[in-house]
Short mmCIF file of N, CA and C in Angstrom, two decimals:
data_model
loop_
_atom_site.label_atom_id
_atom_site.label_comp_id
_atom_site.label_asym_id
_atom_site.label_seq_id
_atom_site.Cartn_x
_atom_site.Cartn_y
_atom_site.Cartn_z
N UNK A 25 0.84 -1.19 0.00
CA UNK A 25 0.00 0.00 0.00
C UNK A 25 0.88 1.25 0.00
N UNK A 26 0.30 2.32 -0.78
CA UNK A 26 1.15 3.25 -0.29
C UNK A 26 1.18 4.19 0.69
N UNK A 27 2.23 5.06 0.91
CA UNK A 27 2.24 5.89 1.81
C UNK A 27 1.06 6.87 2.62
N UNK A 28 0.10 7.04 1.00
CA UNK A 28 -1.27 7.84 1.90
C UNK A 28 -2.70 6.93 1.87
N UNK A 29 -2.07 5.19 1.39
CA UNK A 29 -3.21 4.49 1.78
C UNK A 29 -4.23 4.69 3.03
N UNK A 30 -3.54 5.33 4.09
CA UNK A 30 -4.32 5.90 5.68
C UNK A 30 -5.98 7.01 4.55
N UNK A 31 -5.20 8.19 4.04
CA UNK A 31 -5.85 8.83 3.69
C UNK A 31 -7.24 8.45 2.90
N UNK A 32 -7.32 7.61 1.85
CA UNK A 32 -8.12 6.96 1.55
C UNK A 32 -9.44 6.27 2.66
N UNK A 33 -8.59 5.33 3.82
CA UNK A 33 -9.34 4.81 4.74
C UNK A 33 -10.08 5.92 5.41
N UNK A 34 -9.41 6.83 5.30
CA UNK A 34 -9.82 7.87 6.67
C UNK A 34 -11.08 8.48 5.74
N UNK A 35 -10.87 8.95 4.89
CA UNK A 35 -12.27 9.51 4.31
C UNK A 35 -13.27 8.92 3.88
N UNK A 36 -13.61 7.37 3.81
CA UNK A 36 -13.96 6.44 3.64
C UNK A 36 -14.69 6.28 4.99
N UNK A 37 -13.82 6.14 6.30
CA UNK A 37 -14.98 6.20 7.41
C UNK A 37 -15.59 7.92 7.74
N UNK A 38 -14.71 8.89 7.22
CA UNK A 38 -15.84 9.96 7.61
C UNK A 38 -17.11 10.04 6.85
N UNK A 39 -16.62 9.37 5.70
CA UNK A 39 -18.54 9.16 4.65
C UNK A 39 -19.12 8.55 5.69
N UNK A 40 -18.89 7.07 5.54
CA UNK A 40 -19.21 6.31 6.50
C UNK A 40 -19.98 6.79 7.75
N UNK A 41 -19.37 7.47 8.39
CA UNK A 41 -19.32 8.15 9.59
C UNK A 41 -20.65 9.28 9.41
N UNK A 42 -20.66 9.93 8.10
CA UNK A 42 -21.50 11.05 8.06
C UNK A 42 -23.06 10.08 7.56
N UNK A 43 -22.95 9.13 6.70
CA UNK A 43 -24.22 8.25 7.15
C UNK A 43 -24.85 7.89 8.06
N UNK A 44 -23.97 7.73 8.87
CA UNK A 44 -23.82 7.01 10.21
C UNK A 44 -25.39 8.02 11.23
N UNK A 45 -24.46 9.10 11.13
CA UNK A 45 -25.61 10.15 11.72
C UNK A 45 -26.67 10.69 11.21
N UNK A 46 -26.84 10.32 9.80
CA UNK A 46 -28.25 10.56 9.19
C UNK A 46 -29.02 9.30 9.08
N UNK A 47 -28.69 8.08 9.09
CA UNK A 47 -29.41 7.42 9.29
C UNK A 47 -29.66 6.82 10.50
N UNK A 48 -29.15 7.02 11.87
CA UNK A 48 -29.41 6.84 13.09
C UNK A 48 -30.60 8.27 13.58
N UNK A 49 -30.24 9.50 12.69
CA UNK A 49 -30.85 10.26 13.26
C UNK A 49 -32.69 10.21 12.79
N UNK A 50 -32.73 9.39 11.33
CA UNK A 50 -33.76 9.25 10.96
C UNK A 50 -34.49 7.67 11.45
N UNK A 51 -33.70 6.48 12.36
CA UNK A 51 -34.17 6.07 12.20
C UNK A 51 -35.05 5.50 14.08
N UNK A 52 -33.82 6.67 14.70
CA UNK A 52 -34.29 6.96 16.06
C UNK A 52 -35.66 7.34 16.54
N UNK A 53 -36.48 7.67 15.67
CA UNK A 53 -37.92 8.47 15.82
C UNK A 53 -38.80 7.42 16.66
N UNK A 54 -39.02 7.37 17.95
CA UNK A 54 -40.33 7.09 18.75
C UNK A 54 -40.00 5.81 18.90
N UNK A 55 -38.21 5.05 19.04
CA UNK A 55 -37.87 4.29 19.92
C UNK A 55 -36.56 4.68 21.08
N UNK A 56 -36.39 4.00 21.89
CA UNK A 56 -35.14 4.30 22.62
C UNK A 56 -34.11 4.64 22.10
N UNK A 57 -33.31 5.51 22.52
CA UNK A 57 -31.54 5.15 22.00
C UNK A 57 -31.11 4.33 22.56
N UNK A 58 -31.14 4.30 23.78
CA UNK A 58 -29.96 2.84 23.92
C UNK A 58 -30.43 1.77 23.04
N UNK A 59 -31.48 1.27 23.39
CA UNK A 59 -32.00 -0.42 22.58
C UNK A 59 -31.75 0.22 20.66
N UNK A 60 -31.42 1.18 20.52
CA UNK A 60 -31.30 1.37 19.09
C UNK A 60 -30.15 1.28 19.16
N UNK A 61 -28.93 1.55 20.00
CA UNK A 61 -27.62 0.82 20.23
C UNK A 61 -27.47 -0.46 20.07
N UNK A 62 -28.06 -0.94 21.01
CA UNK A 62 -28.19 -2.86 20.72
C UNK A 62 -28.22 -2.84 19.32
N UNK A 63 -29.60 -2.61 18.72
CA UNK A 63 -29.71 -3.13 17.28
C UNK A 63 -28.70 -2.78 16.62
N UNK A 64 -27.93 -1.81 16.75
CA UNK A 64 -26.25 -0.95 15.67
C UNK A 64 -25.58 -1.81 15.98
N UNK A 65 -25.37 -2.20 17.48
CA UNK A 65 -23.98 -3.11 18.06
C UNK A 65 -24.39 -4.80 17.39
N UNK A 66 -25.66 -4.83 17.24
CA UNK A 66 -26.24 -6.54 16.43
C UNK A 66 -25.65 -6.61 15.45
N UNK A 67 -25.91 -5.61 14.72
CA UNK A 67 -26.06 -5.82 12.81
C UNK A 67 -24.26 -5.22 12.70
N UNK A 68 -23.70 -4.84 13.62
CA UNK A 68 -22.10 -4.32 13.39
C UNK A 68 -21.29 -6.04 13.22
N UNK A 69 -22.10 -6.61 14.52
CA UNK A 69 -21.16 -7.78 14.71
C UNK A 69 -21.96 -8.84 13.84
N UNK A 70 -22.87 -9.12 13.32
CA UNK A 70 -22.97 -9.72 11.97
C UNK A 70 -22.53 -9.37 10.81
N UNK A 71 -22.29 -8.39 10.58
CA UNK A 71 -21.65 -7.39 9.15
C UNK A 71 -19.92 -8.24 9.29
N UNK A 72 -19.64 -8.13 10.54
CA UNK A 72 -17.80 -8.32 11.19
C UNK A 72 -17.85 -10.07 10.63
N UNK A 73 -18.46 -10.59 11.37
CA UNK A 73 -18.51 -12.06 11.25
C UNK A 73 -18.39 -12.71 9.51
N UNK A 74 -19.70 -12.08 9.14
CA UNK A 74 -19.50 -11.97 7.70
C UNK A 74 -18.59 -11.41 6.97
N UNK A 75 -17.21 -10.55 7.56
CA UNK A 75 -16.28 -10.04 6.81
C UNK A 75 -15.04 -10.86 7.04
N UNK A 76 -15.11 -11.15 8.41
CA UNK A 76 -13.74 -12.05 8.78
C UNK A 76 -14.16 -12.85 7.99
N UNK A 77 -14.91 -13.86 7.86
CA UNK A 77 -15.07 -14.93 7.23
C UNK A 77 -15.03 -15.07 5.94
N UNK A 78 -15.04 -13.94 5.24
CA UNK A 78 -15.04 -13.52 3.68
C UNK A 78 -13.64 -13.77 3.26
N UNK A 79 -13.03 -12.83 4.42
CA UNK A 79 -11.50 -12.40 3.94
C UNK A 79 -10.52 -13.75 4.83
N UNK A 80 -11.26 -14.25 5.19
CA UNK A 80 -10.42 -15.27 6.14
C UNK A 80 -9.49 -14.66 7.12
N UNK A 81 -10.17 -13.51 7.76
CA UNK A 81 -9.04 -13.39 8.73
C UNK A 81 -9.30 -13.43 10.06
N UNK A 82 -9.89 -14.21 9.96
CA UNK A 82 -10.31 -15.63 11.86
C UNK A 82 -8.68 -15.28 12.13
N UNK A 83 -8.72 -15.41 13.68
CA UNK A 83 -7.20 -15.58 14.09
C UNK A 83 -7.66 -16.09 15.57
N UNK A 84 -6.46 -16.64 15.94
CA UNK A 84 -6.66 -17.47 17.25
C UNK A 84 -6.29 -16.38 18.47
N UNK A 85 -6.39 -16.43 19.42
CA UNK A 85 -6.40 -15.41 20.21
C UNK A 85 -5.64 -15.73 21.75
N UNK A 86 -4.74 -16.88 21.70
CA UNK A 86 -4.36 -17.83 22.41
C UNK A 86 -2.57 -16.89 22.61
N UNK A 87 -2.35 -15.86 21.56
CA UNK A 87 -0.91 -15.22 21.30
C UNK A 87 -1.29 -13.57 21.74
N UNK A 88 -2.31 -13.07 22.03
CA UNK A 88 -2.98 -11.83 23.04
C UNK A 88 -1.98 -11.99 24.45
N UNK A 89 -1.72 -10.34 24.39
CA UNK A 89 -0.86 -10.39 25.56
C UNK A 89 -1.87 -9.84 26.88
N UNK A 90 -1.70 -9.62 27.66
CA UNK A 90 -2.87 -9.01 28.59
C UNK A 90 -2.71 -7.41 28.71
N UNK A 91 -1.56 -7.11 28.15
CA UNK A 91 -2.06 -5.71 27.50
C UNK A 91 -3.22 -5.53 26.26
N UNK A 92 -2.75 -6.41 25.35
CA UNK A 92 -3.98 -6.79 24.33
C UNK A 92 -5.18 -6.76 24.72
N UNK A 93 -5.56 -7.51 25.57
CA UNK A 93 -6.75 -7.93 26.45
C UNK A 93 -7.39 -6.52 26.83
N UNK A 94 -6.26 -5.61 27.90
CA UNK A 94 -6.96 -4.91 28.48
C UNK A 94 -7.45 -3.38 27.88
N UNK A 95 -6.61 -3.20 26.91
CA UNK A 95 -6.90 -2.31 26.11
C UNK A 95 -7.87 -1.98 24.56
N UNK A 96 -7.91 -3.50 24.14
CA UNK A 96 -9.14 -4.04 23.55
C UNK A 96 -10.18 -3.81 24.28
N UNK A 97 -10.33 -4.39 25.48
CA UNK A 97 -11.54 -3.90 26.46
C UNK A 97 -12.08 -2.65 26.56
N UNK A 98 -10.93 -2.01 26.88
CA UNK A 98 -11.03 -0.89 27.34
C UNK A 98 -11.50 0.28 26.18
N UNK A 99 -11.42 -0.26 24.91
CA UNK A 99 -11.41 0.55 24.01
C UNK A 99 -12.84 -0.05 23.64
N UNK A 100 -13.56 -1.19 23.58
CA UNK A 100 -14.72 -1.83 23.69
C UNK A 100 -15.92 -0.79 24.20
N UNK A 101 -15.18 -0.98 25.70
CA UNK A 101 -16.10 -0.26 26.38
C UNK A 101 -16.08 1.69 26.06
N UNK A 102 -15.30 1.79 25.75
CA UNK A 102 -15.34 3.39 25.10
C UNK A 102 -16.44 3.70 24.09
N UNK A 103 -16.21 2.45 23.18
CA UNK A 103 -16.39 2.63 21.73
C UNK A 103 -18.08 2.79 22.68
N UNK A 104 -18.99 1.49 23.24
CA UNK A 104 -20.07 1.32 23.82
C UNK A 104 -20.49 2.78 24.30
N UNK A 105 -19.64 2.97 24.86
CA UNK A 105 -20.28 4.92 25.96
C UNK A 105 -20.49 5.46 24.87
N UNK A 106 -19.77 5.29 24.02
CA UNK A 106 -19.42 7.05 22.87
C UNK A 106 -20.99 6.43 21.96
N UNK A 107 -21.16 5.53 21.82
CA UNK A 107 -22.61 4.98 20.78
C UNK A 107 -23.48 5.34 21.38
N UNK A 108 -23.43 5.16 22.76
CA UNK A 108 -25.23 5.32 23.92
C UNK A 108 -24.82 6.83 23.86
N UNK A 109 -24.02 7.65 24.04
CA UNK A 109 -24.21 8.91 24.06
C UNK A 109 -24.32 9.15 22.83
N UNK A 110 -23.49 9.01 21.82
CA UNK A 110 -24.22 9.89 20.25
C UNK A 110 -25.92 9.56 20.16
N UNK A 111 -26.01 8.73 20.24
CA UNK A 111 -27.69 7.80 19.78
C UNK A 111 -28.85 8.91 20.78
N UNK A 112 -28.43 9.20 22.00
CA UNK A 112 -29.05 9.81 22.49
C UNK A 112 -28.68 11.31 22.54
N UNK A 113 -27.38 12.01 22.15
CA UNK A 113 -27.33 13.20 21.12
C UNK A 113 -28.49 13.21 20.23
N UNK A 114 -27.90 12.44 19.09
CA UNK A 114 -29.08 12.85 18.10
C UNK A 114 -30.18 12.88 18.34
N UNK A 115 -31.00 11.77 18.89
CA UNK A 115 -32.48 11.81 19.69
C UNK A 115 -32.12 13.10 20.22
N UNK A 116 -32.06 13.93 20.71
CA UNK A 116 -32.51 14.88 21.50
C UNK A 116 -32.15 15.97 20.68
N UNK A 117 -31.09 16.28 19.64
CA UNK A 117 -30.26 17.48 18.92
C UNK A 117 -30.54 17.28 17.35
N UNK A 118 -30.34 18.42 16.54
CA UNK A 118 -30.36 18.15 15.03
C UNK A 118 -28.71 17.76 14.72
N UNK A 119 -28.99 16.71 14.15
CA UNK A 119 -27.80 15.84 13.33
C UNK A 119 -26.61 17.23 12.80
N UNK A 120 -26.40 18.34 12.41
CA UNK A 120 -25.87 19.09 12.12
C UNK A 120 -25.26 20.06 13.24
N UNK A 121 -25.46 19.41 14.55
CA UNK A 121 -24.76 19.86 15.57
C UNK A 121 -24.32 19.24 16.09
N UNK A 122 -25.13 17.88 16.87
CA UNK A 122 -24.29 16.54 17.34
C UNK A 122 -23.32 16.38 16.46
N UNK A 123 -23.01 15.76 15.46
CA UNK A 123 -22.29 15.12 14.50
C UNK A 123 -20.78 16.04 14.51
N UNK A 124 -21.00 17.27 14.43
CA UNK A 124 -19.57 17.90 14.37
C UNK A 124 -19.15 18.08 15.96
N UNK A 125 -19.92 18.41 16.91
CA UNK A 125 -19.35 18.26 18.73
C UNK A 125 -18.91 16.64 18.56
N UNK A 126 -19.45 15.46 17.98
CA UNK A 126 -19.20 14.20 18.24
C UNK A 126 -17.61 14.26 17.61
N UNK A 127 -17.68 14.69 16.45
CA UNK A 127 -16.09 15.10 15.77
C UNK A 127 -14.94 15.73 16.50
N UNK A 128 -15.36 16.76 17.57
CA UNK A 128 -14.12 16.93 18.46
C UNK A 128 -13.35 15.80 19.36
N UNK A 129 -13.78 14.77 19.44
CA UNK A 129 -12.85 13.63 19.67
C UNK A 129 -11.56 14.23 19.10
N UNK A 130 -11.91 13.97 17.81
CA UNK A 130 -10.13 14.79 17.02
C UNK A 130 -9.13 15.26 17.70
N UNK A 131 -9.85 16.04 18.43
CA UNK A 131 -9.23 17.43 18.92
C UNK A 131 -8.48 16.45 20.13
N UNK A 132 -9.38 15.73 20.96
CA UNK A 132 -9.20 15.54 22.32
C UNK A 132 -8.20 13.65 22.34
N UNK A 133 -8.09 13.32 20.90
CA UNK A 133 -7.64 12.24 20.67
C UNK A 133 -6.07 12.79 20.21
N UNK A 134 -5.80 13.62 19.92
CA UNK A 134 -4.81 14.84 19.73
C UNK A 134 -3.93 14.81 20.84
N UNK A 135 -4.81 15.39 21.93
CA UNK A 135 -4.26 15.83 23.46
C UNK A 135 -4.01 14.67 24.04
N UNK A 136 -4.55 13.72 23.99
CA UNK A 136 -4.69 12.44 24.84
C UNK A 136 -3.04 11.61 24.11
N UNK A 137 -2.67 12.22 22.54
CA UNK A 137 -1.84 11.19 22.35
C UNK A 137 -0.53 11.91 22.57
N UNK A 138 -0.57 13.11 23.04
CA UNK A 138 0.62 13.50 23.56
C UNK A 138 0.88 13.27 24.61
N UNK A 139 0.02 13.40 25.25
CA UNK A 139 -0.05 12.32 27.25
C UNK A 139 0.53 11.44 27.39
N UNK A 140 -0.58 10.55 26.20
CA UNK A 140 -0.31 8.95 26.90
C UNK A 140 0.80 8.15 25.79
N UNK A 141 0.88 8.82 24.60
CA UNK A 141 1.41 8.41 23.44
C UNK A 141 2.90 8.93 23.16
N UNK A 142 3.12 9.68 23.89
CA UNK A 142 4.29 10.74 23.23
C UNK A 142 4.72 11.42 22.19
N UNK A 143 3.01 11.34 21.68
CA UNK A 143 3.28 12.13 20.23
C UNK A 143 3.59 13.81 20.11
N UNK A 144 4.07 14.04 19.23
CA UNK A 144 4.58 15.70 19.13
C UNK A 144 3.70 16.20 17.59
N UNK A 145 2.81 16.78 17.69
CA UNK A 145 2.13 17.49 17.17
C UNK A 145 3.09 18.91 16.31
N UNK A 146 2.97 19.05 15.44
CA UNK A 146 3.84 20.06 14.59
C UNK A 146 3.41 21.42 15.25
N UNK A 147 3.67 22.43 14.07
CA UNK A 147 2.69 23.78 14.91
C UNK A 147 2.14 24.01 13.75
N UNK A 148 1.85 23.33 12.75
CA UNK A 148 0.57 23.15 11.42
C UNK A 148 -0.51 22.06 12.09
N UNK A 149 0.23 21.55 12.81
CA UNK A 149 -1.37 20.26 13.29
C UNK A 149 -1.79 21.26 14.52
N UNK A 150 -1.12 21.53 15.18
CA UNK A 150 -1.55 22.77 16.33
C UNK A 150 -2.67 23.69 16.11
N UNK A 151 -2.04 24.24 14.98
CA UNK A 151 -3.08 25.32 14.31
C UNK A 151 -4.09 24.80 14.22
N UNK A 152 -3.91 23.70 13.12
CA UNK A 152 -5.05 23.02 12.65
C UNK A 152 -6.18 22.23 13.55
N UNK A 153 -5.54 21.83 15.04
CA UNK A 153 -6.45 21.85 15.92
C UNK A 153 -7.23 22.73 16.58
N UNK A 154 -6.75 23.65 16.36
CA UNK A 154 -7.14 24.99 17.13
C UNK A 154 -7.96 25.44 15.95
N UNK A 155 -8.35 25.29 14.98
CA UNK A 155 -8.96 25.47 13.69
C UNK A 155 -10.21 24.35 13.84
N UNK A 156 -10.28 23.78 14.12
CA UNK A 156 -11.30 22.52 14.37
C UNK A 156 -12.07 22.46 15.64
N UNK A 157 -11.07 23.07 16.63
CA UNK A 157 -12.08 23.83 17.94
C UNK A 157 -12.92 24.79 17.45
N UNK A 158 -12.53 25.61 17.01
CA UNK A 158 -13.38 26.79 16.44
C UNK A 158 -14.42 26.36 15.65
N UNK A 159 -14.15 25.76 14.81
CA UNK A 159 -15.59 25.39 13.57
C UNK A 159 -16.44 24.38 14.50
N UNK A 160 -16.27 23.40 15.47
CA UNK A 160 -16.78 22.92 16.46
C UNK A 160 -17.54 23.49 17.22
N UNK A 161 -17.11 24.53 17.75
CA UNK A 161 -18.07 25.80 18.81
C UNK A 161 -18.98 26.30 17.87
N UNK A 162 -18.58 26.96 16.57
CA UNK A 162 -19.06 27.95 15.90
C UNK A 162 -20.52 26.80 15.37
N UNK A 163 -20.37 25.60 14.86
CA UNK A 163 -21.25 24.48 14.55
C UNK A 163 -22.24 24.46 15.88
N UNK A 164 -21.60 23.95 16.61
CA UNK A 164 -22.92 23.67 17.68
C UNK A 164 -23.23 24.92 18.60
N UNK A 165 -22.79 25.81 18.34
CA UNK A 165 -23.54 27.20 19.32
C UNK A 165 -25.05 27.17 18.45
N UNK A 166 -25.94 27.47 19.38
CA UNK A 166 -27.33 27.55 18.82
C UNK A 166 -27.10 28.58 17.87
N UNK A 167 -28.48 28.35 16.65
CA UNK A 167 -28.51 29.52 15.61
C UNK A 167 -29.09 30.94 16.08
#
């Protein structure tokens, strides 16, 4: 693959991603969000099952270190919070405000990987975060 194969993927899940919130937001009408979680988290892990199995990439899980373990988990259970809260964002907000506040992750996945990651951020990604705060506020401040 090449060098900006990432780039490709990445805009690929923000489509993805921007479906994501128009059709959760249309299809939330006059049931729960959480149990409309369940049904996303159902049809995710049948979609998965049906893909490992396509591409054959079953793997045994017997070579997981317990860092593996705990950070898989841990990222499990993230992924779970961040779904019951968007689902019930949108239920309650128009899709054109949730959806870009849900996008500051960016920002805060940024900060978190200089913490915990030791990453060094340029002072063009700096900006550019500080550029993405702004259109973030400026998006979800009421009209």
């Amino acid at each position: 693959m090449s060098s900006n194969a990432w780039l490709f993927w990445a805009l690929a899940s923000a489509g993805f991603a921007s479906l994501t919130a128009i059709f959760a937001k249309m299809g939330l009408q006059g049931i729960d969000s959480d149990f409309a979680t369940f049904i996303r988290t159902l049809v995710i892990l049948a979609a998965l099952v049906l893909f490992l199995t396509y591409t054959g990439k079953w793997q045994g899980v017997n070579g997981f270190t317990g860092k593996n373990w705990t950070f898989l988990i841990l990222s499990g259970l993230a992924t779970g919070a961040s779904w019951l809260a968007y689902f019930k964002a949108l239920q309650l907000g128009n899709a054109s405000q949730v959806a870009p506040v849900d996008k500051f992750s960016l920002v805060l996945v940024a900060l978190m990987a200089v913490v915990f990651l030791d990453e060094r951020p340029s002072t063009q990604e700096w900006i550019g975060l500080g550029l993405v705060t702004a259109g973030v506020l400026t998006l979800a401040l009421k009209r």
